[in-house]
Amino acid sequence: MPILNVKVSGTRSNATTNAISDMLIDLTHRILGKDPAVTAIAIDYVDPRDWTAGGKTLAEQGKSSIYLDIKITDETNTKSEKAAFIEATFQGFAALLGNLHEESYIYVQDVRAAAYGYGGKTQEWRYQRAG
């Protein structure tokens, strides 16, 4: 049940949105073991003229960039799984967008089960009823 918030440089298109969504669903399922049926993704597009890295806009540099913030329930993934996810996600965006700036960030947040949930129920509530 992760929630992924993505900022991506560029102009919105259905093809790009679908490609990003498909890639992230695959990686969260394959690497982190998350259920695609309860994975949510929100994508915001930012004009490269409005995104700076190293004091210059991405437009000036001819680069693309992303910022991804994914929230997962604490203690459900190992350090190695999170590192593999970060690496695969960076490579996936580099392939999708091309010329990805090194200053593209992926932030995996481990959120306490009692403080995180969906459908009005915490993950802790779900865990207690599952076992």
PDB file of C-alpha atoms in Angstrom:
ATOM      1  CA  MET A   1       0.000   0.000   0.000  1.00  0.00           C
ATOM      2  CA  PRO A   2       2.604   2.474  -0.822  1.00  0.00           C
ATOM      3  CA  ILE A   3       1.828   5.984  -1.958  1.00  0.00           C
ATOM      4  CA  LEU A   4       4.259   7.437  -4.481  1.00  0.00           C
ATOM      5  CA  ASN A   5       4.450  11.174  -5.122  1.00  0.00           C
ATOM      6  CA  VAL A   6       6.482  12.030  -8.198  1.00  0.00           C
ATOM      7  CA  LYS A   7       7.664  15.338  -9.574  1.00  0.00           C
ATOM      8  CA  VAL A   8       9.047  15.026 -13.078  1.00  0.00           C
ATOM      9  CA  SER A   9      10.470  17.687 -15.326  1.00  0.00           C
ATOM     10  CA  GLY A  10       8.745  18.098 -18.658  1.00  0.00           C
ATOM     11  CA  THR A  11       5.387  18.462 -20.252  1.00  0.00           C
ATOM     12  CA  ARG A  12       2.564  16.127 -19.276  1.00  0.00           C
ATOM     13  CA  SER A  13       1.514  13.503 -21.774  1.00  0.00           C
ATOM     14  CA  ASN A  14      -0.635  10.410 -21.393  1.00  0.00           C
ATOM     15  CA  ALA A  15       2.195   8.277 -22.769  1.00  0.00           C
ATOM     16  CA  THR A  16       4.708   9.580 -20.210  1.00  0.00           C
ATOM     17  CA  THR A  17       2.238   9.294 -17.332  1.00  0.00           C
ATOM     18  CA  ASN A  18       1.400   5.713 -18.298  1.00  0.00           C
ATOM     19  CA  ALA A  19       5.069   4.765 -18.727  1.00  0.00           C
ATOM     20  CA  ILE A  20       5.985   6.233 -15.314  1.00  0.00           C
ATOM     21  CA  SER A  21       3.031   4.535 -13.638  1.00  0.00           C
ATOM     22  CA  ASP A  22       3.749   1.162 -15.250  1.00  0.00           C
ATOM     23  CA  MET A  23       7.433   1.327 -14.302  1.00  0.00           C
ATOM     24  CA  LEU A  24       6.744   2.288 -10.687  1.00  0.00           C
ATOM     25  CA  ILE A  25       4.024  -0.341 -10.231  1.00  0.00           C
ATOM     26  CA  ASP A  26       6.444  -2.969 -11.569  1.00  0.00           C
ATOM     27  CA  LEU A  27       9.360  -1.883  -9.366  1.00  0.00           C
ATOM     28  CA  THR A  28       7.324  -1.533  -6.166  1.00  0.00           C
ATOM     29  CA  HIS A  29       5.839  -4.990  -6.757  1.00  0.00           C
ATOM     30  CA  ARG A  30       8.956  -6.795  -8.000  1.00  0.00           C
ATOM     31  CA  ILE A  31      11.551  -5.275  -5.642  1.00  0.00           C
ATOM     32  CA  LEU A  32       9.571  -4.153  -2.588  1.00  0.00           C
ATOM     33  CA  GLY A  33       6.846  -6.832  -2.759  1.00  0.00           C
ATOM     34  CA  LYS A  34       3.971  -4.333  -2.668  1.00  0.00           C
ATOM     35  CA  ASP A  35       0.513  -5.207  -3.948  1.00  0.00           C
ATOM     36  CA  PRO A  36      -0.255  -3.281  -7.158  1.00  0.00           C
ATOM     37  CA  ALA A  37      -3.962  -3.250  -6.264  1.00  0.00           C
ATOM     38  CA  VAL A  38      -3.299  -0.910  -3.315  1.00  0.00           C
ATOM     39  CA  THR A  39      -0.420   1.124  -4.768  1.00  0.00           C
ATOM     40  CA  ALA A  40      -1.218   4.789  -5.464  1.00  0.00           C
ATOM     41  CA  ILE A  41       0.842   7.139  -7.632  1.00  0.00           C
ATOM     42  CA  ALA A  42       0.461  10.910  -8.040  1.00  0.00           C
ATOM     43  CA  ILE A  43       2.531  12.577 -10.763  1.00  0.00           C
ATOM     44  CA  ASP A  44       3.198  16.318 -11.018  1.00  0.00           C
ATOM     45  CA  TYR A  45       4.952  17.802 -14.032  1.00  0.00           C
ATOM     46  CA  VAL A  46       7.297  20.764 -13.612  1.00  0.00           C
ATOM     47  CA  ASP A  47       8.450  22.927 -16.493  1.00  0.00           C
ATOM     48  CA  PRO A  48      12.257  22.497 -16.868  1.00  0.00           C
ATOM     49  CA  ARG A  49      12.514  26.312 -16.822  1.00  0.00           C
ATOM     50  CA  ASP A  50      11.135  26.217 -13.257  1.00  0.00           C
ATOM     51  CA  TRP A  51      13.457  23.509 -11.892  1.00  0.00           C
ATOM     52  CA  THR A  52      17.016  24.378 -10.947  1.00  0.00           C
ATOM     53  CA  ALA A  53      19.920  22.125 -10.055  1.00  0.00           C
ATOM     54  CA  GLY A  54      23.368  23.497  -9.331  1.00  0.00           C
ATOM     55  CA  GLY A  55      22.153  27.061  -9.848  1.00  0.00           C
ATOM     56  CA  LYS A  56      20.937  26.577 -13.421  1.00  0.00           C
ATOM     57  CA  THR A  57      17.583  25.516 -14.757  1.00  0.00           C
ATOM     58  CA  LEU A  58      17.193  22.097 -16.257  1.00  0.00           C
ATOM     59  CA  ALA A  59      16.229  23.838 -19.510  1.00  0.00           C
ATOM     60  CA  GLU A  60      19.585  25.650 -19.548  1.00  0.00           C
ATOM     61  CA  GLN A  61      21.392  22.369 -18.885  1.00  0.00           C
ATOM     62  CA  GLY A  62      19.379  20.293 -21.343  1.00  0.00           C
ATOM     63  CA  LYS A  63      18.646  17.800 -18.563  1.00  0.00           C
ATOM     64  CA  SER A  64      15.639  16.125 -17.007  1.00  0.00           C
ATOM     65  CA  SER A  65      15.068  15.393 -13.322  1.00  0.00           C
ATOM     66  CA  ILE A  66      12.712  13.684 -10.903  1.00  0.00           C
ATOM     67  CA  TYR A  67      11.874  13.712  -7.238  1.00  0.00           C
ATOM     68  CA  LEU A  68      10.127  10.607  -5.923  1.00  0.00           C
ATOM     69  CA  ASP A  69       8.805  10.245  -2.390  1.00  0.00           C
ATOM     70  CA  ILE A  70       7.464   6.771  -1.571  1.00  0.00           C
ATOM     71  CA  LYS A  71       5.891   5.939   1.774  1.00  0.00           C
ATOM     72  CA  ILE A  72       5.975   2.318   2.895  1.00  0.00           C
ATOM     73  CA  THR A  73       5.069   0.694   6.192  1.00  0.00           C
ATOM     74  CA  ASP A  74       8.073   0.551   8.522  1.00  0.00           C
ATOM     75  CA  GLU A  75       9.831  -2.804   8.895  1.00  0.00           C
ATOM     76  CA  THR A  76       8.353  -4.267   5.716  1.00  0.00           C
ATOM     77  CA  ASN A  77      11.489  -3.946   3.565  1.00  0.00           C
ATOM     78  CA  THR A  78      15.207  -4.455   4.106  1.00  0.00           C
ATOM     79  CA  LYS A  79      17.958  -1.906   3.474  1.00  0.00           C
ATOM     80  CA  SER A  80      19.053  -3.977   0.480  1.00  0.00           C
ATOM     81  CA  GLU A  81      15.554  -3.965  -1.029  1.00  0.00           C
ATOM     82  CA  LYS A  82      15.273  -0.204  -0.601  1.00  0.00           C
ATOM     83  CA  ALA A  83      18.725   0.345  -2.122  1.00  0.00           C
ATOM     84  CA  ALA A  84      17.817  -1.895  -5.082  1.00  0.00           C
ATOM     85  CA  PHE A  85      14.559   0.028  -5.536  1.00  0.00           C
ATOM     86  CA  ILE A  86      16.361   3.384  -5.524  1.00  0.00           C
ATOM     87  CA  GLU A  87      18.917   2.205  -8.075  1.00  0.00           C
ATOM     88  CA  ALA A  88      16.348   0.577 -10.384  1.00  0.00           C
ATOM     89  CA  THR A  89      14.060   3.597 -10.161  1.00  0.00           C
ATOM     90  CA  PHE A  90      16.858   6.014 -11.074  1.00  0.00           C
ATOM     91  CA  GLN A  91      17.828   3.824 -14.033  1.00  0.00           C
ATOM     92  CA  GLY A  92      14.195   3.479 -15.086  1.00  0.00           C
ATOM     93  CA  PHE A  93      13.654   7.235 -15.133  1.00  0.00           C
ATOM     94  CA  ALA A  94      16.954   7.731 -16.973  1.00  0.00           C
ATOM     95  CA  ALA A  95      15.706   5.358 -19.672  1.00  0.00           C
ATOM     96  CA  LEU A  96      12.261   6.997 -19.838  1.00  0.00           C
ATOM     97  CA  LEU A  97      13.297  10.648 -19.763  1.00  0.00           C
ATOM     98  CA  GLY A  98      16.842  10.638 -21.074  1.00  0.00           C
ATOM     99  CA  ASN A  99      19.741  12.778 -19.831  1.00  0.00           C
ATOM    100  CA  LEU A 100      18.640  12.472 -16.190  1.00  0.00           C
ATOM    101  CA  HIS A 101      20.413  14.919 -13.883  1.00  0.00           C
ATOM    102  CA  GLU A 102      22.461  13.349 -11.101  1.00  0.00           C
ATOM    103  CA  GLU A 103      20.528  15.630  -8.710  1.00  0.00           C
ATOM    104  CA  SER A 104      17.395  13.501  -9.066  1.00  0.00           C
ATOM    105  CA  TYR A 105      16.161  12.226  -5.737  1.00  0.00           C
ATOM    106  CA  ILE A 106      14.339   9.107  -4.587  1.00  0.00           C
ATOM    107  CA  TYR A 107      13.217   9.117  -0.966  1.00  0.00           C
ATOM    108  CA  VAL A 108      11.894   5.913   0.625  1.00  0.00           C
ATOM    109  CA  GLN A 109      10.078   6.796   3.837  1.00  0.00           C
ATOM    110  CA  ASP A 110       9.466   4.086   6.422  1.00  0.00           C
ATOM    111  CA  VAL A 111       6.259   5.158   8.120  1.00  0.00           C
ATOM    112  CA  ARG A 112       5.063   3.691  11.418  1.00  0.00           C
ATOM    113  CA  ALA A 113       2.169   1.280  10.959  1.00  0.00           C
ATOM    114  CA  ALA A 114       0.096   3.000  13.655  1.00  0.00           C
ATOM    115  CA  ALA A 115       0.456   6.356  11.866  1.00  0.00           C
ATOM    116  CA  TYR A 116      -0.201   5.278   8.276  1.00  0.00           C
ATOM    117  CA  GLY A 117      -3.067   3.732   6.415  1.00  0.00           C
ATOM    118  CA  TYR A 118      -5.779   3.953   3.800  1.00  0.00           C
ATOM    119  CA  GLY A 119      -9.525   3.515   3.709  1.00  0.00           C
ATOM    120  CA  GLY A 120      -9.751   4.923   7.231  1.00  0.00           C
ATOM    121  CA  LYS A 121      -7.739   2.047   8.765  1.00  0.00           C
ATOM    122  CA  THR A 122      -4.117   2.060   9.887  1.00  0.00           C
ATOM    123  CA  GLN A 123      -1.652  -0.567   8.756  1.00  0.00           C
ATOM    124  CA  GLU A 124      -1.336  -1.588  12.420  1.00  0.00           C
ATOM    125  CA  TRP A 125      -5.091  -2.238  12.538  1.00  0.00           C
ATOM    126  CA  ARG A 126      -4.793  -4.413   9.412  1.00  0.00           C
ATOM    127  CA  TYR A 127      -1.758  -6.266  10.809  1.00  0.00           C
ATOM    128  CA  GLN A 128      -3.509  -7.090  14.116  1.00  0.00           C
ATOM    129  CA  ARG A 129      -6.548  -8.499  12.337  1.00  0.00           C
ATOM    130  CA  ALA A 130      -4.526 -10.513   9.831  1.00  0.00           C
ATOM    131  CA  GLY A 131      -2.639 -12.582  12.402  1.00  0.00           C
TER     132      GLY A 131
END
